[in-house]
PDB file of C-alpha atoms in Angstrom:
ATOM      1  CA  MET P  14     -23.044   2.315  -0.971  1.00  0.00           C
ATOM      2  CA  ASN P  15     -24.476   3.210   2.445  1.00  0.00           C
ATOM      3  CA  VAL P  16     -24.579   0.487   5.117  1.00  0.00           C
ATOM      4  CA  ASP P  17     -24.186   0.483   8.878  1.00  0.00           C
ATOM      5  CA  LEU P  18     -20.786  -0.790   9.985  1.00  0.00           C
ATOM      6  CA  LYS P  19     -20.501   1.311  13.135  1.00  0.00           C
ATOM      7  CA  GLU P  20     -18.572  -0.371  15.963  1.00  0.00           C
ATOM      8  CA  LYS P  21     -17.212  -2.953  13.504  1.00  0.00           C
ATOM      9  CA  VAL P  22     -13.484  -3.594  13.206  1.00  0.00           C
ATOM     10  CA  ALA P  23     -12.219  -4.589   9.772  1.00  0.00           C
ATOM     11  CA  LEU P  24      -8.846  -5.971   8.703  1.00  0.00           C
ATOM     12  CA  VAL P  25      -7.963  -5.499   5.037  1.00  0.00           C
ATOM     13  CA  THR P  26      -4.800  -7.278   3.933  1.00  0.00           C
ATOM     14  CA  GLY P  27      -2.858  -5.892   0.996  1.00  0.00           C
ATOM     15  CA  GLY P  28      -4.687  -2.668   1.699  1.00  0.00           C
ATOM     16  CA  ALA P  29      -2.224  -0.016   0.591  1.00  0.00           C
ATOM     17  CA  ARG P  30      -3.291   0.161  -3.043  1.00  0.00           C
ATOM     18  CA  GLY P  31      -5.818  -0.951  -5.626  1.00  0.00           C
ATOM     19  CA  ILE P  32      -8.815  -3.008  -4.548  1.00  0.00           C
ATOM     20  CA  GLY P  33      -7.597  -3.197  -0.950  1.00  0.00           C
ATOM     21  CA  LEU P  34      -7.314   0.567  -0.593  1.00  0.00           C
ATOM     22  CA  ALA P  35     -10.705   1.177  -2.230  1.00  0.00           C
ATOM     23  CA  THR P  36     -12.240  -1.361   0.141  1.00  0.00           C
ATOM     24  CA  ALA P  37     -10.613   0.173   3.218  1.00  0.00           C
ATOM     25  CA  ARG P  38     -11.925   3.597   2.235  1.00  0.00           C
ATOM     26  CA  LEU P  39     -15.463   2.330   1.733  1.00  0.00           C
ATOM     27  CA  LEU P  40     -15.497   0.348   4.975  1.00  0.00           C
ATOM     28  CA  ALA P  41     -14.352   3.424   6.879  1.00  0.00           C
ATOM     29  CA  ALA P  42     -16.873   5.630   5.084  1.00  0.00           C
ATOM     30  CA  ASN P  43     -19.598   3.340   6.403  1.00  0.00           C
ATOM     31  CA  GLY P  44     -18.428   3.562   9.996  1.00  0.00           C
ATOM     32  CA  ALA P  45     -15.964   0.701  10.446  1.00  0.00           C
ATOM     33  CA  SER P  46     -12.626   1.020  12.208  1.00  0.00           C
ATOM     34  CA  VAL P  47     -10.129  -0.245   9.651  1.00  0.00           C
ATOM     35  CA  VAL P  48      -6.753  -1.906  10.094  1.00  0.00           C
ATOM     36  CA  LEU P  49      -4.950  -1.647   6.778  1.00  0.00           C
ATOM     37  CA  SER P  50      -2.165  -4.195   6.549  1.00  0.00           C
ATOM     38  CA  ASP P  51       0.470  -4.410   3.872  1.00  0.00           C
ATOM     39  CA  LEU P  52       3.948  -5.775   3.295  1.00  0.00           C
ATOM     40  CA  ASP P  53       5.061  -2.231   2.437  1.00  0.00           C
ATOM     41  CA  GLU P  54       4.830  -0.341   5.728  1.00  0.00           C
ATOM     42  CA  ASP P  55       5.511   3.071   4.165  1.00  0.00           C
ATOM     43  CA  GLU P  56       2.686   2.655   1.663  1.00  0.00           C
ATOM     44  CA  ALA P  57       0.356   1.485   4.446  1.00  0.00           C
ATOM     45  CA  ILE P  58       1.172   4.600   6.481  1.00  0.00           C
ATOM     46  CA  GLN P  59       0.560   6.825   3.457  1.00  0.00           C
ATOM     47  CA  ALA P  60      -2.711   5.058   2.726  1.00  0.00           C
ATOM     48  CA  VAL P  61      -4.237   5.513   6.186  1.00  0.00           C
ATOM     49  CA  MET P  62      -3.539   9.231   6.005  1.00  0.00           C
ATOM     50  CA  GLN P  63      -6.366   9.315   3.449  1.00  0.00           C
ATOM     51  CA  ILE P  64      -8.800   7.320   5.599  1.00  0.00           C
ATOM     52  CA  PRO P  65     -10.435   8.466   8.835  1.00  0.00           C
ATOM     53  CA  ASN P  66     -10.452   5.919  11.627  1.00  0.00           C
ATOM     54  CA  ALA P  67      -7.816   3.679  10.061  1.00  0.00           C
ATOM     55  CA  ARG P  68      -4.488   2.364  11.301  1.00  0.00           C
ATOM     56  CA  PRO P  69      -1.582   0.831   9.383  1.00  0.00           C
ATOM     57  CA  LEU P  70      -0.114  -2.586  10.121  1.00  0.00           C
ATOM     58  CA  ARG P  71       3.015  -3.981   8.504  1.00  0.00           C
ATOM     59  CA  MET P  72       2.330  -7.686   7.919  1.00  0.00           C
ATOM     60  CA  ASP P  73       3.695 -10.352   5.589  1.00  0.00           C
ATOM     61  CA  VAL P  74       0.761 -12.735   5.248  1.00  0.00           C
ATOM     62  CA  SER P  75       3.058 -15.603   4.266  1.00  0.00           C
ATOM     63  CA  ASN P  76       4.955 -15.334   7.572  1.00  0.00           C
ATOM     64  CA  GLN P  77       3.125 -17.174  10.354  1.00  0.00           C
ATOM     65  CA  GLN P  78       4.842 -15.288  13.160  1.00  0.00           C
ATOM     66  CA  GLU P  79       4.032 -11.908  11.620  1.00  0.00           C
ATOM     67  CA  VAL P  80       0.412 -12.910  11.108  1.00  0.00           C
ATOM     68  CA  GLU P  81       0.021 -14.098  14.689  1.00  0.00           C
ATOM     69  CA  SER P  82       1.673 -10.926  15.996  1.00  0.00           C
ATOM     70  CA  GLY P  83      -0.549  -8.774  13.795  1.00  0.00           C
ATOM     71  CA  ILE P  84      -3.763 -10.398  15.000  1.00  0.00           C
ATOM     72  CA  ASP P  85      -2.535 -10.121  18.592  1.00  0.00           C
ATOM     73  CA  TRP P  86      -1.941  -6.396  18.013  1.00  0.00           C
ATOM     74  CA  ILE P  87      -5.485  -5.950  16.714  1.00  0.00           C
ATOM     75  CA  SER P  88      -6.859  -7.887  19.671  1.00  0.00           C
ATOM     76  CA  SER P  89      -4.967  -5.729  22.147  1.00  0.00           C
ATOM     77  CA  HIS P  90      -6.002  -2.435  20.479  1.00  0.00           C
ATOM     78  CA  TYR P  91      -9.600  -3.204  19.542  1.00  0.00           C
ATOM     79  CA  GLY P  92     -10.552  -6.400  21.347  1.00  0.00           C
ATOM     80  CA  HIS P  93     -12.212  -7.974  18.300  1.00  0.00           C
ATOM     81  CA  ILE P  94     -12.297  -8.376  14.528  1.00  0.00           C
ATOM     82  CA  ASP P  95     -15.672  -8.363  12.818  1.00  0.00           C
ATOM     83  CA  ILE P  96     -14.696  -8.201   9.138  1.00  0.00           C
ATOM     84  CA  LEU P  97     -11.716  -9.787   7.398  1.00  0.00           C
ATOM     85  CA  VAL P  98     -10.948  -8.965   3.777  1.00  0.00           C
ATOM     86  CA  ASN P  99      -8.251 -11.321   2.508  1.00  0.00           C
ATOM     87  CA  ASN P 100      -7.020  -9.173  -0.345  1.00  0.00           C
ATOM     88  CA  ALA P 101      -3.213  -9.633  -0.209  1.00  0.00           C
ATOM     89  CA  GLY P 102      -1.908 -11.417  -3.261  1.00  0.00           C
ATOM     90  CA  LEU P 103       0.617 -11.409  -6.058  1.00  0.00           C
ATOM     91  CA  ASN P 104       1.073 -12.597  -9.583  1.00  0.00           C
ATOM     92  CA  THR P 105       4.128 -12.808 -11.763  1.00  0.00           C
ATOM     93  CA  LEU P 106       4.931 -10.392 -14.561  1.00  0.00           C
ATOM     94  CA  ASN P 107       8.282 -11.989 -15.367  1.00  0.00           C
ATOM     95  CA  HIS P 108       7.273 -15.598 -15.922  1.00  0.00           C
ATOM     96  CA  ARG P 109       4.354 -15.653 -18.352  1.00  0.00           C
ATOM     97  CA  VAL P 110       5.416 -19.053 -19.706  1.00  0.00           C
ATOM     98  CA  THR P 111       3.967 -22.539 -20.102  1.00  0.00           C
ATOM     99  CA  ILE P 112       4.088 -24.950 -17.168  1.00  0.00           C
ATOM    100  CA  ASP P 113       7.106 -26.846 -18.527  1.00  0.00           C
ATOM    101  CA  ARG P 114       9.132 -23.611 -18.153  1.00  0.00           C
ATOM    102  CA  PHE P 115       7.489 -22.169 -15.063  1.00  0.00           C
ATOM    103  CA  PRO P 116      10.011 -21.768 -12.206  1.00  0.00           C
ATOM    104  CA  SER P 117       9.227 -23.770  -9.078  1.00  0.00           C
ATOM    105  CA  GLU P 118      10.462 -20.868  -6.959  1.00  0.00           C
ATOM    106  CA  GLU P 119       7.845 -18.574  -8.510  1.00  0.00           C
ATOM    107  CA  TRP P 120       5.168 -21.228  -7.928  1.00  0.00           C
ATOM    108  CA  ASP P 121       6.135 -21.253  -4.257  1.00  0.00           C
ATOM    109  CA  ASN P 122       6.139 -17.451  -4.023  1.00  0.00           C
ATOM    110  CA  ILE P 123       2.617 -17.164  -5.406  1.00  0.00           C
ATOM    111  CA  MET P 124       1.225 -20.060  -3.401  1.00  0.00           C
ATOM    112  CA  ASN P 125       2.792 -18.760  -0.182  1.00  0.00           C
ATOM    113  CA  VAL P 126       1.019 -15.418  -0.474  1.00  0.00           C
ATOM    114  CA  ASP P 127      -2.162 -16.087  -2.431  1.00  0.00           C
ATOM    115  CA  LEU P 128      -3.229 -19.336  -0.761  1.00  0.00           C
ATOM    116  CA  ARG P 129      -1.109 -20.128   2.289  1.00  0.00           C
ATOM    117  CA  GLY P 130      -1.151 -16.492   3.406  1.00  0.00           C
ATOM    118  CA  LEU P 131      -4.930 -16.385   3.157  1.00  0.00           C
ATOM    119  CA  PHE P 132      -5.097 -19.561   5.263  1.00  0.00           C
ATOM    120  CA  LEU P 133      -2.758 -18.177   7.930  1.00  0.00           C
ATOM    121  CA  VAL P 134      -4.648 -14.892   8.308  1.00  0.00           C
ATOM    122  CA  SER P 135      -8.023 -16.627   8.256  1.00  0.00           C
ATOM    123  CA  ARG P 136      -6.999 -19.124  10.886  1.00  0.00           C
ATOM    124  CA  CYS P 137      -5.889 -16.447  13.349  1.00  0.00           C
ATOM    125  CA  ALA P 138      -8.606 -13.899  12.595  1.00  0.00           C
ATOM    126  CA  THR P 139     -11.504 -16.348  12.752  1.00  0.00           C
ATOM    127  CA  ALA P 140     -10.256 -17.647  16.099  1.00  0.00           C
ATOM    128  CA  LEU P 141     -10.606 -14.083  17.414  1.00  0.00           C
ATOM    129  CA  MET P 142     -13.998 -13.698  15.729  1.00  0.00           C
ATOM    130  CA  LEU P 143     -15.261 -16.847  17.421  1.00  0.00           C
ATOM    131  CA  GLN P 144     -14.391 -15.401  20.811  1.00  0.00           C
ATOM    132  CA  ASN P 145     -16.737 -12.504  20.076  1.00  0.00           C
ATOM    133  CA  GLY P 146     -19.730 -14.176  18.485  1.00  0.00           C
ATOM    134  CA  GLY P 147     -18.868 -14.302  14.795  1.00  0.00           C
ATOM    135  CA  GLY P 148     -18.091 -12.092  11.839  1.00  0.00           C
ATOM    136  CA  ARG P 149     -17.589 -11.932   8.093  1.00  0.00           C
ATOM    137  CA  VAL P 150     -14.733 -13.133   5.891  1.00  0.00           C
ATOM    138  CA  ILE P 151     -14.449 -12.003   2.287  1.00  0.00           C
ATOM    139  CA  ASN P 152     -11.730 -13.722   0.285  1.00  0.00           C
ATOM    140  CA  ILE P 153     -10.468 -12.110  -2.899  1.00  0.00           C
ATOM    141  CA  ALA P 154      -9.840 -14.614  -5.671  1.00  0.00           C
ATOM    142  CA  SER P 155      -9.886 -13.835  -9.394  1.00  0.00           C
ATOM    143  CA  VAL P 156     -11.962 -14.634 -12.423  1.00  0.00           C
ATOM    144  CA  LEU P 157      -8.929 -16.736 -13.412  1.00  0.00           C
ATOM    145  CA  GLY P 158      -9.788 -19.045 -10.530  1.00  0.00           C
ATOM    146  CA  VAL P 159     -13.079 -19.727 -12.312  1.00  0.00           C
ATOM    147  CA  VAL P 160     -11.971 -19.666 -15.956  1.00  0.00           C
ATOM    148  CA  PRO P 161      -8.212 -20.269 -16.221  1.00  0.00           C
ATOM    149  CA  ALA P 162      -5.883 -18.426 -18.557  1.00  0.00           C
ATOM    150  CA  ARG P 163      -2.764 -19.543 -20.342  1.00  0.00           C
ATOM    151  CA  LEU P 164       0.720 -18.871 -18.958  1.00  0.00           C
ATOM    152  CA  GLN P 165      -0.388 -18.332 -15.351  1.00  0.00           C
ATOM    153  CA  CYS P 166      -0.467 -21.837 -13.906  1.00  0.00           C
ATOM    154  CA  ALA P 167       0.411 -20.852 -10.329  1.00  0.00           C
ATOM    155  CA  PHE P 168      -1.946 -17.882 -10.110  1.00  0.00           C
ATOM    156  CA  THR P 169      -4.903 -19.760 -11.572  1.00  0.00           C
ATOM    157  CA  ALA P 170      -4.283 -22.728  -9.279  1.00  0.00           C
ATOM    158  CA  ALA P 171      -3.940 -20.516  -6.198  1.00  0.00           C
ATOM    159  CA  LYS P 172      -7.110 -18.552  -6.946  1.00  0.00           C
ATOM    160  CA  ALA P 173      -9.080 -21.725  -7.667  1.00  0.00           C
ATOM    161  CA  GLY P 174      -7.852 -22.934  -4.277  1.00  0.00           C
ATOM    162  CA  VAL P 175      -9.125 -19.729  -2.670  1.00  0.00           C
ATOM    163  CA  ILE P 176     -12.579 -20.357  -4.125  1.00  0.00           C
ATOM    164  CA  ASN P 177     -12.829 -23.897  -2.793  1.00  0.00           C
ATOM    165  CA  LEU P 178     -11.246 -22.920   0.530  1.00  0.00           C
ATOM    166  CA  THR P 179     -14.002 -20.314   0.822  1.00  0.00           C
ATOM    167  CA  ARG P 180     -16.611 -23.045   0.504  1.00  0.00           C
ATOM    168  CA  ALA P 181     -14.862 -25.229   3.059  1.00  0.00           C
ATOM    169  CA  MET P 182     -14.589 -22.351   5.516  1.00  0.00           C
ATOM    170  CA  ALA P 183     -18.242 -21.460   4.983  1.00  0.00           C
ATOM    171  CA  ILE P 184     -19.598 -24.883   5.878  1.00  0.00           C
ATOM    172  CA  GLU P 185     -17.317 -25.103   8.908  1.00  0.00           C
ATOM    173  CA  LEU P 186     -17.963 -21.627  10.273  1.00  0.00           C
ATOM    174  CA  ALA P 187     -21.567 -20.720   9.433  1.00  0.00           C
ATOM    175  CA  PRO P 188     -22.961 -22.731  12.391  1.00  0.00           C
ATOM    176  CA  ARG P 189     -20.607 -20.707  14.613  1.00  0.00           C
ATOM    177  CA  GLY P 190     -21.658 -17.296  13.374  1.00  0.00           C
ATOM    178  CA  ILE P 191     -19.083 -16.526  10.651  1.00  0.00           C
ATOM    179  CA  LEU P 192     -20.148 -16.042   7.044  1.00  0.00           C
ATOM    180  CA  VAL P 193     -17.462 -16.604   4.402  1.00  0.00           C
ATOM    181  CA  ASN P 194     -17.741 -15.501   0.802  1.00  0.00           C
ATOM    182  CA  CYS P 195     -15.456 -14.843  -2.135  1.00  0.00           C
ATOM    183  CA  VAL P 196     -15.187 -12.066  -4.699  1.00  0.00           C
ATOM    184  CA  ALA P 197     -13.553 -12.925  -8.023  1.00  0.00           C
ATOM    185  CA  PRO P 198     -12.619  -9.712  -9.847  1.00  0.00           C
ATOM    186  CA  GLY P 199     -12.045  -9.576 -13.553  1.00  0.00           C
ATOM    187  CA  SER P 200      -9.421  -7.288 -15.007  1.00  0.00           C
ATOM    188  CA  THR P 201      -9.317  -4.210 -12.780  1.00  0.00           C
ATOM    189  CA  LEU P 202      -7.477  -0.958 -13.329  1.00  0.00           C
ATOM    190  CA  THR P 203      -4.707  -0.836 -10.724  1.00  0.00           C
ATOM    191  CA  LYS P 204      -1.038   0.139 -10.791  1.00  0.00           C
ATOM    192  CA  ALA P 205      -0.161  -3.482 -11.501  1.00  0.00           C
ATOM    193  CA  THR P 206      -2.537  -3.917 -14.449  1.00  0.00           C
ATOM    194  CA  GLU P 207      -1.594  -0.483 -15.769  1.00  0.00           C
ATOM    195  CA  ALA P 208       2.034  -1.596 -15.833  1.00  0.00           C
ATOM    196  CA  LEU P 209       1.062  -4.859 -17.484  1.00  0.00           C
ATOM    197  CA  PHE P 210      -1.738  -3.962 -19.902  1.00  0.00           C
ATOM    198  CA  TYR P 211      -3.270  -0.520 -19.812  1.00  0.00           C
ATOM    199  CA  GLY P 212      -0.463   2.022 -19.520  1.00  0.00           C
ATOM    200  CA  GLU P 213       1.369   3.499 -22.460  1.00  0.00           C
ATOM    201  CA  ASN P 214       4.416   1.413 -21.549  1.00  0.00           C
ATOM    202  CA  GLY P 215       2.536  -1.726 -20.487  1.00  0.00           C
ATOM    203  CA  VAL P 216       4.643  -4.805 -21.122  1.00  0.00           C
ATOM    204  CA  MET P 217       1.654  -6.672 -22.616  1.00  0.00           C
ATOM    205  CA  ARG P 218      -0.219  -3.637 -23.943  1.00  0.00           C
ATOM    206  CA  GLU P 219      -0.834  -5.293 -27.301  1.00  0.00           C
ATOM    207  CA  ASN P 220      -3.014  -7.876 -25.538  1.00  0.00           C
ATOM    208  CA  ALA P 221      -5.230  -5.355 -23.727  1.00  0.00           C
ATOM    209  CA  GLN P 222      -7.778  -4.771 -26.509  1.00  0.00           C
ATOM    210  CA  ARG P 223      -7.853  -8.454 -27.404  1.00  0.00           C
ATOM    211  CA  MET P 224      -8.567  -9.271 -23.763  1.00  0.00           C
ATOM    212  CA  LEU P 225     -11.256  -6.626 -23.364  1.00  0.00           C
ATOM    213  CA  SER P 226     -12.956  -7.827 -26.548  1.00  0.00           C
ATOM    214  CA  HIS P 227     -14.021 -10.871 -24.531  1.00  0.00           C
ATOM    215  CA  VAL P 228     -15.505  -8.781 -21.708  1.00  0.00           C
ATOM    216  CA  PRO P 229     -19.183  -8.218 -22.588  1.00  0.00           C
ATOM    217  CA  VAL P 230     -19.331  -4.758 -20.970  1.00  0.00           C
ATOM    218  CA  GLY P 231     -16.312  -3.817 -23.073  1.00  0.00           C
ATOM    219  CA  ARG P 232     -14.100  -2.163 -20.482  1.00  0.00           C
ATOM    220  CA  VAL P 233     -11.817  -2.754 -17.535  1.00  0.00           C
ATOM    221  CA  GLY P 234     -13.288  -2.583 -14.025  1.00  0.00           C
ATOM    222  CA  THR P 235     -12.400  -0.139 -11.266  1.00  0.00           C
ATOM    223  CA  PRO P 236     -11.305  -0.844  -7.678  1.00  0.00           C
ATOM    224  CA  ASP P 237     -14.407   0.964  -6.413  1.00  0.00           C
ATOM    225  CA  GLU P 238     -16.678  -1.391  -8.350  1.00  0.00           C
ATOM    226  CA  ILE P 239     -15.026  -4.361  -6.652  1.00  0.00           C
ATOM    227  CA  ALA P 240     -15.058  -2.653  -3.247  1.00  0.00           C
ATOM    228  CA  ASN P 241     -18.823  -2.093  -3.418  1.00  0.00           C
ATOM    229  CA  VAL P 242     -19.405  -5.841  -3.646  1.00  0.00           C
ATOM    230  CA  ILE P 243     -16.930  -6.607  -0.864  1.00  0.00           C
ATOM    231  CA  VAL P 244     -18.587  -4.122   1.487  1.00  0.00           C
ATOM    232  CA  PHE P 245     -22.030  -5.505   0.642  1.00  0.00           C
ATOM    233  CA  LEU P 246     -20.824  -8.939   1.760  1.00  0.00           C
ATOM    234  CA  ALA P 247     -19.543  -7.378   4.986  1.00  0.00           C
ATOM    235  CA  ALA P 248     -22.845  -5.596   5.665  1.00  0.00           C
ATOM    236  CA  PRO P 249     -25.883  -6.763   7.680  1.00  0.00           C
ATOM    237  CA  GLU P 250     -27.893  -6.899   4.441  1.00  0.00           C
ATOM    238  CA  SER P 251     -25.994 -10.026   3.286  1.00  0.00           C
ATOM    239  CA  SER P 252     -26.850 -12.080   6.365  1.00  0.00           C
ATOM    240  CA  TYR P 253     -28.127 -15.107   4.388  1.00  0.00           C
ATOM    241  CA  ILE P 254     -25.209 -15.427   1.960  1.00  0.00           C
ATOM    242  CA  THR P 255     -22.286 -17.750   2.641  1.00  0.00           C
ATOM    243  CA  GLY P 256     -20.015 -20.039   0.651  1.00  0.00           C
ATOM    244  CA  GLN P 257     -20.556 -18.052  -2.561  1.00  0.00           C
ATOM    245  CA  THR P 258     -18.216 -16.660  -5.180  1.00  0.00           C
ATOM    246  CA  LEU P 259     -19.343 -13.455  -6.877  1.00  0.00           C
ATOM    247  CA  CYS P 260     -17.594 -12.757 -10.168  1.00  0.00           C
ATOM    248  CA  VAL P 261     -17.274  -8.999 -10.608  1.00  0.00           C
ATOM    249  CA  ASP P 262     -15.865  -9.257 -14.090  1.00  0.00           C
ATOM    250  CA  GLY P 263     -18.070  -7.452 -16.603  1.00  0.00           C
ATOM    251  CA  GLY P 264     -19.258 -10.827 -17.862  1.00  0.00           C
ATOM    252  CA  TRP P 265     -15.775 -12.210 -18.568  1.00  0.00           C
ATOM    253  CA  SER P 266     -16.480 -15.603 -17.006  1.00  0.00           C
ATOM    254  CA  ALA P 267     -19.703 -15.980 -18.985  1.00  0.00           C
ATOM    255  CA  GLY P 268     -17.749 -16.114 -22.240  1.00  0.00           C
ATOM    256  CA  GLY P 269     -14.357 -17.195 -20.982  1.00  0.00           C
ATOM    257  CA  PHE P 270     -14.217 -20.241 -23.229  1.00  0.00           C
ATOM    258  CA  MET P 271     -13.809 -17.861 -26.192  1.00  0.00           C
ATOM    259  CA  ARG P 272     -10.526 -16.360 -25.039  1.00  0.00           C
ATOM    260  CA  ASP P 273      -7.531 -16.668 -27.346  1.00  0.00           C
ATOM    261  CA  PHE P 274      -4.859 -14.909 -25.271  1.00  0.00           C
TER     262      PHE P 274
END
């Protein structure tokens, strides 16, 4: 993808690996100055060594004080934010159980990062955007926010919340110059999904082929394929798109009702 993002400043949360890292690379390759934030400061520092014109930022998106300090740091160093990619998120590998057995503490952990954290970062970043005439927000949800799966009640609820929050943000902010959209990836090959499904020692490896049998394109996606869509939504070419959720899922959501896992 080749778009003009020169003089744009982008914040990518959860940017040290996977979809976040692929997105940070592509934004930088198209001219943006990138702030790559992550809870793991060491991984963030290692990540920006691969990306020209990028800086690391240690930030826990679920911590209001850290978020406010992080946005203040960006404001003092760059003066503005033009692109926000709300990518930070988590899911549980240890509690794939039905809702009657799902720990309330794990519900809180997921909601605090995947939904509340997105709200906290969006609130602070869009306030800075509004001081400078607008910008773009791309929220990362999941296909499971569109078509829920079993044994992931908190994750599916949080990601469905992200999708509807995107719509609410879009109708509030479009008249003020900020476009807000959502990308809902399907299964994507990252370190986390490799550990869960696709690696030789994946804890749910036996489910991988059964899951992919319901993906019409017949394979797992890549972080770069997701990043291309995110960067398109950040680019000038998407200037008449807001409040939308793009499922980048190989067709998973089209046949999701068939799933038996």
